[in-house]
């Protein structure tokens, strides 16, 4: 897995739009407080649609989960 950092340049409009789309996806799949395998796959598909994961994408997912759940535990529904 290749992970790239964008810290050496400002994010482009497309990159910012992609992060907003990713954040929206995470918010939608976590609306019920549970994460299913299909939800996980949907998030990973967005992250890897260009063949690589960026620190900004991973941070956006993590931050969005924390914002949405606060201190509550994320419930996994793998069935």
Short mmCIF file of C-alpha atoms in Angstrom, two decimals:
data_model
loop_
_atom_site.label_atom_id
_atom_site.label_comp_id
_atom_site.label_asym_id
_atom_site.label_seq_id
_atom_site.Cartn_x
_atom_site.Cartn_y
_atom_site.Cartn_z
CA UNK A 1 0.00 0.00 0.00
CA UNK A 2 1.37 3.36 -0.97
CA UNK A 3 0.68 6.30 1.34
CA UNK A 4 1.38 9.81 0.11
CA UNK A 5 1.64 13.03 2.08
CA UNK A 6 0.34 16.27 0.60
CA UNK A 7 2.16 18.40 3.18
CA UNK A 8 4.62 19.64 0.59
CA UNK A 9 1.90 21.39 -1.43
CA UNK A 10 -1.50 22.94 -1.00
CA UNK A 11 -4.41 20.64 -1.76
CA UNK A 12 -6.00 21.15 -5.16
CA UNK A 13 -9.68 21.83 -5.62
CA UNK A 14 -10.13 18.23 -6.76
CA UNK A 15 -8.34 16.90 -3.67
CA UNK A 16 -10.46 19.05 -1.38
CA UNK A 17 -13.63 17.91 -3.16
CA UNK A 18 -12.54 14.28 -2.83
CA UNK A 19 -11.95 14.73 0.92
CA UNK A 20 -15.38 16.33 1.29
CA UNK A 21 -16.96 13.40 -0.60
CA UNK A 22 -15.09 10.94 1.63
CA UNK A 23 -16.18 12.75 4.79
CA UNK A 24 -19.80 12.75 3.59
CA UNK A 25 -19.61 9.02 2.87
CA UNK A 26 -18.27 8.30 6.37
CA UNK A 27 -21.01 10.44 7.93
CA UNK A 28 -23.67 8.54 5.97
CA UNK A 29 -22.42 5.05 6.80
CA UNK A 30 -22.06 5.91 10.49
CA UNK A 31 -25.50 7.48 10.85
CA UNK A 32 -26.70 4.41 12.74
CA UNK A 33 -23.49 4.15 14.83
CA UNK A 34 -22.57 0.83 13.21
CA UNK A 35 -20.04 -0.07 10.57
CA UNK A 36 -20.92 -2.99 8.30
CA UNK A 37 -18.59 -4.77 5.89
CA UNK A 38 -20.38 -3.08 2.99
CA UNK A 39 -19.86 0.32 4.69
CA UNK A 40 -16.16 -0.43 5.20
CA UNK A 41 -15.82 -1.49 1.57
CA UNK A 42 -17.56 1.70 0.40
CA UNK A 43 -15.11 3.86 2.37
CA UNK A 44 -12.05 1.91 1.19
CA UNK A 45 -13.25 2.09 -2.40
CA UNK A 46 -13.31 5.89 -2.19
CA UNK A 47 -9.91 6.01 -0.53
CA UNK A 48 -8.26 3.77 -3.10
CA UNK A 49 -10.09 4.95 -6.22
CA UNK A 50 -6.82 6.48 -7.43
CA UNK A 51 -4.73 3.47 -6.36
CA UNK A 52 -3.24 5.01 -3.24
CA UNK A 53 -4.16 6.23 0.22
CA UNK A 54 -3.11 9.63 1.49
CA UNK A 55 -2.56 10.73 5.04
CA UNK A 56 -5.23 13.37 4.50
CA UNK A 57 -7.78 10.73 3.51
CA UNK A 58 -7.00 8.54 6.51
CA UNK A 59 -7.10 11.57 8.80
CA UNK A 60 -10.43 12.67 7.31
CA UNK A 61 -11.94 9.25 8.04
CA UNK A 62 -10.58 9.17 11.58
CA UNK A 63 -11.62 12.75 12.37
CA UNK A 64 -15.10 12.25 10.92
CA UNK A 65 -15.64 9.12 13.02
CA UNK A 66 -14.54 10.96 16.18
CA UNK A 67 -16.72 13.98 15.36
CA UNK A 68 -19.73 11.77 14.74
CA UNK A 69 -19.35 9.40 17.65
CA UNK A 70 -17.53 11.48 20.24
CA UNK A 71 -16.46 9.12 23.02
CA UNK A 72 -18.97 6.43 22.06
CA UNK A 73 -17.53 3.18 20.74
CA UNK A 74 -18.00 2.34 17.10
CA UNK A 75 -20.09 -0.81 16.74
CA UNK A 76 -19.05 -3.26 14.04
CA UNK A 77 -21.67 -5.33 12.22
CA UNK A 78 -19.68 -7.90 10.24
CA UNK A 79 -22.61 -10.22 9.53
#
